[in-house]
mmCIF file of C-alpha atoms in Angstrom:
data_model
loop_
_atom_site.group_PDB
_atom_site.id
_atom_site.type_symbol
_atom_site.label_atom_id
_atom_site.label_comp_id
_atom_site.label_asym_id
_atom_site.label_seq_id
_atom_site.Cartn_x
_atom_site.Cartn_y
_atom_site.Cartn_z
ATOM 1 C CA UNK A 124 -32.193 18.979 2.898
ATOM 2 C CA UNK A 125 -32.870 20.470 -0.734
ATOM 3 C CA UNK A 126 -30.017 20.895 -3.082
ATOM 4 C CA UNK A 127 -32.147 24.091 -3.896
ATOM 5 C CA UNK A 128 -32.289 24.767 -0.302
ATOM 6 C CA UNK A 129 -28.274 24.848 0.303
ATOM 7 C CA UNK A 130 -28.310 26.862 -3.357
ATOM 8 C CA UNK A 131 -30.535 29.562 -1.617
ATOM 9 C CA UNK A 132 -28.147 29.639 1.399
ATOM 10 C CA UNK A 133 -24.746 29.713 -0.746
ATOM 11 C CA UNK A 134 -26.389 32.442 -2.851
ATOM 12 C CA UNK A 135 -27.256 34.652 0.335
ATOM 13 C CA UNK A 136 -23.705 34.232 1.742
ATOM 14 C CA UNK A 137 -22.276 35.255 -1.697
ATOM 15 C CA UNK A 138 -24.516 36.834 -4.173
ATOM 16 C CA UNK A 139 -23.325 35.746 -7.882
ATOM 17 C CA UNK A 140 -23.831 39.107 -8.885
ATOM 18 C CA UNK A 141 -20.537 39.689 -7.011
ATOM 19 C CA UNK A 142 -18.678 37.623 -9.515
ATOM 20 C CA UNK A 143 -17.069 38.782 -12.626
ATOM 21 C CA UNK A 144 -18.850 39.401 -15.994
ATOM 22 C CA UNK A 145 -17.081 36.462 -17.588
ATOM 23 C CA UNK A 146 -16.929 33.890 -14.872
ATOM 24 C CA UNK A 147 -19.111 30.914 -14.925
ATOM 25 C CA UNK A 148 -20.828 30.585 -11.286
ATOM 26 C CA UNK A 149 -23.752 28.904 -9.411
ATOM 27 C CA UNK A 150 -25.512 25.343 -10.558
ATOM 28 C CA UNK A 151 -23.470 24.105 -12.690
ATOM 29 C CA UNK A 152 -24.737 20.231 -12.507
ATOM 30 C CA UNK A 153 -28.411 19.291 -11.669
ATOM 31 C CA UNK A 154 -28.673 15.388 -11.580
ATOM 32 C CA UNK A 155 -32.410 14.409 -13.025
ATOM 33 C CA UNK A 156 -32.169 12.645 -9.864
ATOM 34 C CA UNK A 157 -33.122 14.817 -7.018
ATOM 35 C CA UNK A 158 -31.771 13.194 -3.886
ATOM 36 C CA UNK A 159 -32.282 14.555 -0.354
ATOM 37 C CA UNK A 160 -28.781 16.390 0.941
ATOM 38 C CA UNK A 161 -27.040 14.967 3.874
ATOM 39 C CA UNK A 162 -22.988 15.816 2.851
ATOM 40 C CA UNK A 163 -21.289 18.495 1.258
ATOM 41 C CA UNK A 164 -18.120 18.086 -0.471
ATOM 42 C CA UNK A 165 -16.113 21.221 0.074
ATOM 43 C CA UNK A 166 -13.218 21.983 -2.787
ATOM 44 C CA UNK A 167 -11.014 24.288 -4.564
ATOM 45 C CA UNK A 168 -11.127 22.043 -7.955
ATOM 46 C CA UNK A 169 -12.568 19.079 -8.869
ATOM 47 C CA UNK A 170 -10.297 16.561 -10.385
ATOM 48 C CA UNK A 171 -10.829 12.909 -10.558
ATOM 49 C CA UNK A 172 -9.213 12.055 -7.239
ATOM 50 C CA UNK A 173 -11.494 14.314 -5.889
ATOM 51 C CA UNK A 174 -15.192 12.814 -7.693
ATOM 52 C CA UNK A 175 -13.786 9.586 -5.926
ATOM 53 C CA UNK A 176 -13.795 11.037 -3.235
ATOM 54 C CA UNK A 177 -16.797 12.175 -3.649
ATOM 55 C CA UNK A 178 -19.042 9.204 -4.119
ATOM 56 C CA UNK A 179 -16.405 7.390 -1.403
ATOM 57 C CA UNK A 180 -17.936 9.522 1.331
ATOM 58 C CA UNK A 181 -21.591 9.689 -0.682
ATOM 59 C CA UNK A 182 -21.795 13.129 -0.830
ATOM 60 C CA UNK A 183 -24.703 14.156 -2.957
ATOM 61 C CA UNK A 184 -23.311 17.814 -3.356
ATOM 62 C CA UNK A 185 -20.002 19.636 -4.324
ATOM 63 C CA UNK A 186 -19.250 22.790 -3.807
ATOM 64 C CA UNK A 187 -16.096 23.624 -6.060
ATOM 65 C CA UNK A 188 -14.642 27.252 -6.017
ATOM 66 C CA UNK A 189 -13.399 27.078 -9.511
ATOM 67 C CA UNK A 190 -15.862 26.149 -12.056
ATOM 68 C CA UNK A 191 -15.842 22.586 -13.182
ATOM 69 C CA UNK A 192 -17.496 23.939 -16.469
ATOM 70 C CA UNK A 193 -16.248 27.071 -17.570
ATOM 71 C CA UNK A 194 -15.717 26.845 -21.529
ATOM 72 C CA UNK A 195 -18.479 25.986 -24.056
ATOM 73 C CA UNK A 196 -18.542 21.888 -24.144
ATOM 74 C CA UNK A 197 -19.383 20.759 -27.506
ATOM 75 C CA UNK A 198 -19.441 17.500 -26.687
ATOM 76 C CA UNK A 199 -18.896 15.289 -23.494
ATOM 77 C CA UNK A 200 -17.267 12.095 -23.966
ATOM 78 C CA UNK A 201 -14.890 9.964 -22.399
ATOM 79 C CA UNK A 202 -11.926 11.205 -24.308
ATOM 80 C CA UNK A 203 -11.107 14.288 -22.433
ATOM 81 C CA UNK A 204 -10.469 14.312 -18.678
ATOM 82 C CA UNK A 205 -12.900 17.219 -17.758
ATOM 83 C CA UNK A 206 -16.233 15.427 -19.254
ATOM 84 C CA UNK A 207 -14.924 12.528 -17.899
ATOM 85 C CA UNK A 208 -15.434 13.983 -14.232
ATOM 86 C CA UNK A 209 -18.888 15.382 -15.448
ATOM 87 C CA UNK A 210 -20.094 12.727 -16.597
ATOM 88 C CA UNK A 211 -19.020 10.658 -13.646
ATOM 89 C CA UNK A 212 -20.651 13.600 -11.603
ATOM 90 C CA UNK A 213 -24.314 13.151 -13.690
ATOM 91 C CA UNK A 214 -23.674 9.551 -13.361
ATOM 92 C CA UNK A 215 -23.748 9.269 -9.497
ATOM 93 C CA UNK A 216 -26.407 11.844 -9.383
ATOM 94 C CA UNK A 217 -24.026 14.440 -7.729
ATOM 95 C CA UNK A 218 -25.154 18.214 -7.576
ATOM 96 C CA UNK A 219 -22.546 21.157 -8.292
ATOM 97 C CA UNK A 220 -21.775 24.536 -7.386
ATOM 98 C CA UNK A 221 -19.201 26.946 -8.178
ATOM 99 C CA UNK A 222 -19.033 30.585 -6.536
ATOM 100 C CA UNK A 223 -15.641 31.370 -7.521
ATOM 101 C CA UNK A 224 -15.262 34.987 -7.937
ATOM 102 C CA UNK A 225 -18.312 35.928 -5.908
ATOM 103 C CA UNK A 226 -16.377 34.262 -2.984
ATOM 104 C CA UNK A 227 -13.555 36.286 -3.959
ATOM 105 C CA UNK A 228 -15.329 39.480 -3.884
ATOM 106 C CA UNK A 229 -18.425 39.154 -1.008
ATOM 107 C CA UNK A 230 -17.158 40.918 2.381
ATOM 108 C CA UNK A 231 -15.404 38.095 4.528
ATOM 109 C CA UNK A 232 -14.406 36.536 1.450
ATOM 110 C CA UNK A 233 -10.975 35.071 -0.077
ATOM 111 C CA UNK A 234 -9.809 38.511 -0.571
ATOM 112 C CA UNK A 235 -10.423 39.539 3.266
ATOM 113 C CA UNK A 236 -9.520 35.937 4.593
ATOM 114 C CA UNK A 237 -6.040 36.573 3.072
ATOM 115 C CA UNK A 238 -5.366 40.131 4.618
ATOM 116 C CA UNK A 239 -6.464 38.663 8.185
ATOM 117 C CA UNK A 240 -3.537 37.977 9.357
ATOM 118 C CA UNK A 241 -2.275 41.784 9.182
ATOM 119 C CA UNK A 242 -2.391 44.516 11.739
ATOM 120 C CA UNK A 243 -3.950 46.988 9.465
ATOM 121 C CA UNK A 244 -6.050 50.326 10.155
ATOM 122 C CA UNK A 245 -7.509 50.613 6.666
ATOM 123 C CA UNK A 246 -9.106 48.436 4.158
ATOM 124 C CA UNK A 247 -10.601 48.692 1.367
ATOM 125 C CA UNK A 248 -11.728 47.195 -2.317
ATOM 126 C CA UNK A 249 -9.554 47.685 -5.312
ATOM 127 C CA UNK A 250 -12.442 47.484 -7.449
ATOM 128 C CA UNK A 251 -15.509 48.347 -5.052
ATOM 129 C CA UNK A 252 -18.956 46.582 -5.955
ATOM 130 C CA UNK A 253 -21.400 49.414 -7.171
ATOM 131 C CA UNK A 254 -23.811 48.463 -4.008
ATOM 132 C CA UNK A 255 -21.855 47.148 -1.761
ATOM 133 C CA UNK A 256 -18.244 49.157 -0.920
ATOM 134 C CA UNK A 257 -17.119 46.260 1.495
ATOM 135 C CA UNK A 258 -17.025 43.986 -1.653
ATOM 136 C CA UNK A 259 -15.439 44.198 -4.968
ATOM 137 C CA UNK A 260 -12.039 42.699 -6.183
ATOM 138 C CA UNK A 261 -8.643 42.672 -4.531
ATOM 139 C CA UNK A 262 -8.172 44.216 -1.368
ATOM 140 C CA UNK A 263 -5.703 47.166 -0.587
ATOM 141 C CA UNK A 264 -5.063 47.825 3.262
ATOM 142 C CA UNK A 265 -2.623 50.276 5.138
ATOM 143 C CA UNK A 266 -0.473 48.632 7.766
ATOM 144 C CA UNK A 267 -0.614 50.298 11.325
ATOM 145 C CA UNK A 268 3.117 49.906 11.322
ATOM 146 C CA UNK A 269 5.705 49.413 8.488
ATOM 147 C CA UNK A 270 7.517 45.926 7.726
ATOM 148 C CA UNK A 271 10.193 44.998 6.348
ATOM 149 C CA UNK A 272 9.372 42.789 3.402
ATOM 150 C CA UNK A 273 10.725 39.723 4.266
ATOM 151 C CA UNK A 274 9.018 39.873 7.768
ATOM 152 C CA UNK A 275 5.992 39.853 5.367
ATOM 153 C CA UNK A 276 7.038 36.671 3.848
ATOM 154 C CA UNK A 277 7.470 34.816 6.838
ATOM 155 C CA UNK A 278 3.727 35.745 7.989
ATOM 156 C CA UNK A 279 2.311 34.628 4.826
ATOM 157 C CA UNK A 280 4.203 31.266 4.732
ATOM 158 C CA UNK A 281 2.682 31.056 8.485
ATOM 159 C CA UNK A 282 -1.015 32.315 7.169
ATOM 160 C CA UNK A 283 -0.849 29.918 4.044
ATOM 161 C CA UNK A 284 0.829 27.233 5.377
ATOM 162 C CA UNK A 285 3.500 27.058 2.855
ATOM 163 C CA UNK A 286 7.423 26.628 3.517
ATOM 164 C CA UNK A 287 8.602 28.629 0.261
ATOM 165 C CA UNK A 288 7.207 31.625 -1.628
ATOM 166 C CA UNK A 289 8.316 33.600 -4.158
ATOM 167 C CA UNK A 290 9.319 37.548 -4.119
ATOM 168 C CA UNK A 291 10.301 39.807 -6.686
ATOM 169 C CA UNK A 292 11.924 42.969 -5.213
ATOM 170 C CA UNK A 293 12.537 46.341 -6.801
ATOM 171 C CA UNK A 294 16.033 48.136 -7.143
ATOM 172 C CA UNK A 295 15.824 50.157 -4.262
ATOM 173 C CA UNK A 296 15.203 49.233 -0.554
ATOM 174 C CA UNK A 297 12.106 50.331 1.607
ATOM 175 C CA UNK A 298 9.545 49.123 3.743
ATOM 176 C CA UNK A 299 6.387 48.126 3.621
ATOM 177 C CA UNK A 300 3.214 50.476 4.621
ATOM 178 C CA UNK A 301 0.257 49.440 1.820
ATOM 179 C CA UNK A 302 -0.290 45.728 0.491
ATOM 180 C CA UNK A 303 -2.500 44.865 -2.375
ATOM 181 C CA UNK A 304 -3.890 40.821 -2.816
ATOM 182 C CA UNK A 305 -5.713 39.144 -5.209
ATOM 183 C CA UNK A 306 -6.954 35.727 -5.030
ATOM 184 C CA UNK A 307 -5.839 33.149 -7.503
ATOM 185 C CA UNK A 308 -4.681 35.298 -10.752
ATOM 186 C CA UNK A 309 -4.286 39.023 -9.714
ATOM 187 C CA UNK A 310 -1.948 40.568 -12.619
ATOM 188 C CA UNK A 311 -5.079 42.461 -13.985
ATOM 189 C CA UNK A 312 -6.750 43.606 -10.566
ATOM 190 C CA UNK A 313 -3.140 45.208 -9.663
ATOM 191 C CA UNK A 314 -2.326 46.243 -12.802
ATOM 192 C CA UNK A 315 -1.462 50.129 -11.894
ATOM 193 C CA UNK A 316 -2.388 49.445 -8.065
ATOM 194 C CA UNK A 317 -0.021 52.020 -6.099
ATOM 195 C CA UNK A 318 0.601 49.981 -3.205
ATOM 196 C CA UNK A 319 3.895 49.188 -1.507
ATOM 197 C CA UNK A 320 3.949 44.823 -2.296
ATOM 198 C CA UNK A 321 1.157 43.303 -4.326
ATOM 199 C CA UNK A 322 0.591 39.472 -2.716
ATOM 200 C CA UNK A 323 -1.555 37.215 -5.096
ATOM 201 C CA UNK A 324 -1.122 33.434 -6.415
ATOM 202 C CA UNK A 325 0.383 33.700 -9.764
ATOM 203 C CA UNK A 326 1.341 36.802 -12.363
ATOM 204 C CA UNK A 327 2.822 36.675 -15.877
ATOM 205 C CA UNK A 328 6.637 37.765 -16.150
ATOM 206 C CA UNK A 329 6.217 41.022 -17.614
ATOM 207 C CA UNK A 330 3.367 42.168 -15.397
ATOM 208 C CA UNK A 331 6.118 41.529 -12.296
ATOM 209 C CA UNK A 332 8.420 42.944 -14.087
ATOM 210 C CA UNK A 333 6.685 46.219 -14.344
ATOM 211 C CA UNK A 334 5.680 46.183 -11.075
ATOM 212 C CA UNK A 335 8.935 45.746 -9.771
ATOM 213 C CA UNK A 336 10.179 48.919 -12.139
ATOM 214 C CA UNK A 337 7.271 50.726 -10.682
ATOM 215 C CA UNK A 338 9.127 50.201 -7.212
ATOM 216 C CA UNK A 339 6.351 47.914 -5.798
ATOM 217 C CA UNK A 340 7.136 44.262 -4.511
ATOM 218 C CA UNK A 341 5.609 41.233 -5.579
ATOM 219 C CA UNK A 342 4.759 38.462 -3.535
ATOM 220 C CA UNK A 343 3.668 35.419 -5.089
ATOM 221 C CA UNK A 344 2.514 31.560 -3.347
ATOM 222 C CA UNK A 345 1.087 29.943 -6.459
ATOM 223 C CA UNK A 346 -2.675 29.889 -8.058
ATOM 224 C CA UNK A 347 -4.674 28.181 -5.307
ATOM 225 C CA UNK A 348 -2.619 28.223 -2.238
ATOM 226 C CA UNK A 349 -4.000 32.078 -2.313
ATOM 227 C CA UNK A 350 -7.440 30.290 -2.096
ATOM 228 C CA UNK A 351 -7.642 26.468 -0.167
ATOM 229 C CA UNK A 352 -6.677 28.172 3.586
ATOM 230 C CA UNK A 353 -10.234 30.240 3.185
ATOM 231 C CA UNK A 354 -12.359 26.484 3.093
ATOM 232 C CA UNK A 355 -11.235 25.728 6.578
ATOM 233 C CA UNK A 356 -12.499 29.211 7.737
ATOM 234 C CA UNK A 357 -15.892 28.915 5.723
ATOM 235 C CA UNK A 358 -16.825 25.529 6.158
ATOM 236 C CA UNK A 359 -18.056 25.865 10.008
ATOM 237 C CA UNK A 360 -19.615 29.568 8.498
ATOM 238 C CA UNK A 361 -21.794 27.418 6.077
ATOM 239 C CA UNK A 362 -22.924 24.876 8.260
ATOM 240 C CA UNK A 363 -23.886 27.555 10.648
ATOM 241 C CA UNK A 364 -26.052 29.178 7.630
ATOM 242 C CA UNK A 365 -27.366 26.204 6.631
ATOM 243 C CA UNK A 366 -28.520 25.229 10.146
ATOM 244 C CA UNK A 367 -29.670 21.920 9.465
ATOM 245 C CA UNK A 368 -28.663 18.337 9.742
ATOM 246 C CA UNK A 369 -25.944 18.549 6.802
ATOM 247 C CA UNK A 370 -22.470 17.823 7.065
ATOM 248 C CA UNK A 371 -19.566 20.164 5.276
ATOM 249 C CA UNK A 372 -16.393 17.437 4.302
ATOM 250 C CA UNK A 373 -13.367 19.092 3.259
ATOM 251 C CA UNK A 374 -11.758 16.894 0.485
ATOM 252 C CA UNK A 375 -8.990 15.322 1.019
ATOM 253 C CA UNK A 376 -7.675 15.128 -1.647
ATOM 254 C CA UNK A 377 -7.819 18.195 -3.400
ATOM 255 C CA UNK A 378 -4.422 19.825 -3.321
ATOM 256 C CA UNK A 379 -2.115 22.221 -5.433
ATOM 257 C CA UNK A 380 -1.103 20.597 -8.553
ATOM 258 C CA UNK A 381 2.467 22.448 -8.306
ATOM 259 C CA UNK A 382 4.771 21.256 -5.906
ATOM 260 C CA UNK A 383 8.613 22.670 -5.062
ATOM 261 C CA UNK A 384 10.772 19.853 -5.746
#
């Protein structure tokens, strides 16, 4: 198969208009080497460990959720670790692809992948998409029946496969009824949200603490835990879209740099 082909498919699943204004998505990499796709690497981030991986498995294609180029490069040598793992990309003719926030946003996305395992009767965007009102950033639903928060915990330890998390709670007591998430880095997509909890991957320590004053709870798991559960549910979705003789690899060795020692 094409790289262009699988570009065209990843693009219809997630249009990159979906993404944010200041995100970097789509081809990032295009080898002057054209080779014919038969495996995808599947990733959250690509680090070294994971370009090994990589070219172990001769995958000619990477899709990487976060951008693997997002600031301007002024020069790629092999001084710095990121244009290290560029180069080494351009160098073994390997093709990449970032949808990052479009993923985020697109209906059945991150955002909707991480309220799945509620029992809610409403959903809907935080910040709708102008054509689409089942996309948009963050996710807000309204639980068919209250919780108390650290029921709450437990089921997203369970969803995100996790054994600790980390919860901020506000002064006085009360269940839960409305939950806002945001993939990855939600502090600005809440910002101001009224919901009961807000449940994202990392916030800054004043943004918690004024959502705690505001009398909302704050769940947090770390950046891409929020994220790396949604690659097992989209891989077989891909392969179905891409209906052709190309096989999705998860990597194995991409993983959350922070660990709870």
């Amino acid at each position: 198969m094409k790289a262009s082909n699988i570009i065209s498919v990843l693009e219809r699943f997630a249009p990159l208009r979906l993404a944010g204004s200041w995100d970097n998505v789509g081809l990032l990499i295009e080898p002057t080497k054209l080779r014919e796709i038969n495996k995808v690497l599947l990733t959250i981030d690509v680090t070294q460990s994971v370009l090994e991986d990589a070219v172990k498995k001769n995958c000619e294609f990477i899709i990487s959720y976060h951008p693997l180029i997002f600031n301007p490069i002024k020069r790629l040598d092999t001084k710095s670790v990121n244009s290290r793992i560029i180069l080494g990309c351009i160098e073994n003719h390997i093709t990449v692809f970032s949808p990052h926030t479009a993923w985020d946003s697109v209906s059945n996305g991150i955002n909707d992948w991480i309220v799945s395992c509620l029992d809610y009767e409403t959903k809907k965007s935080i910040i709708p998409d102008s054509q689409d009102e089942s996309a948009g950033m963050g996710r807000i639903v309204r639980l068919k029946k209250s919780l108390e928060a650290a029921s709450i915990v437990e089921l997203f330890k369970r969803h995100f496969k996790v054994p600790y998390m980390r919860l901020s709670s506000p002064r006085t007591y009360s269940t839960v009824s409305t939950i806002a998430v945001c993939a990855g880095s939600g502090g600005s997509v809440l910002r101001g949200i009224d919901a009961d909890m807000y449940i994202t991957g990392e916030m800054s320590h004043h943004e918690v603490l004024s959502a705690v004053g505001n009398g909302t709870y704050v769940l947090l798991s770390e950046h891409t835990v929020t994220e790396r559960g949604y690659l097992n549910y989209v891989a077989p979705v891909l392969m179905k879209e891409l209906d052709a003789d190309v096989e999705i690899i998860l990597s194995e060795h991409d993983a959350n740099p922070i660990v709870t020692v």
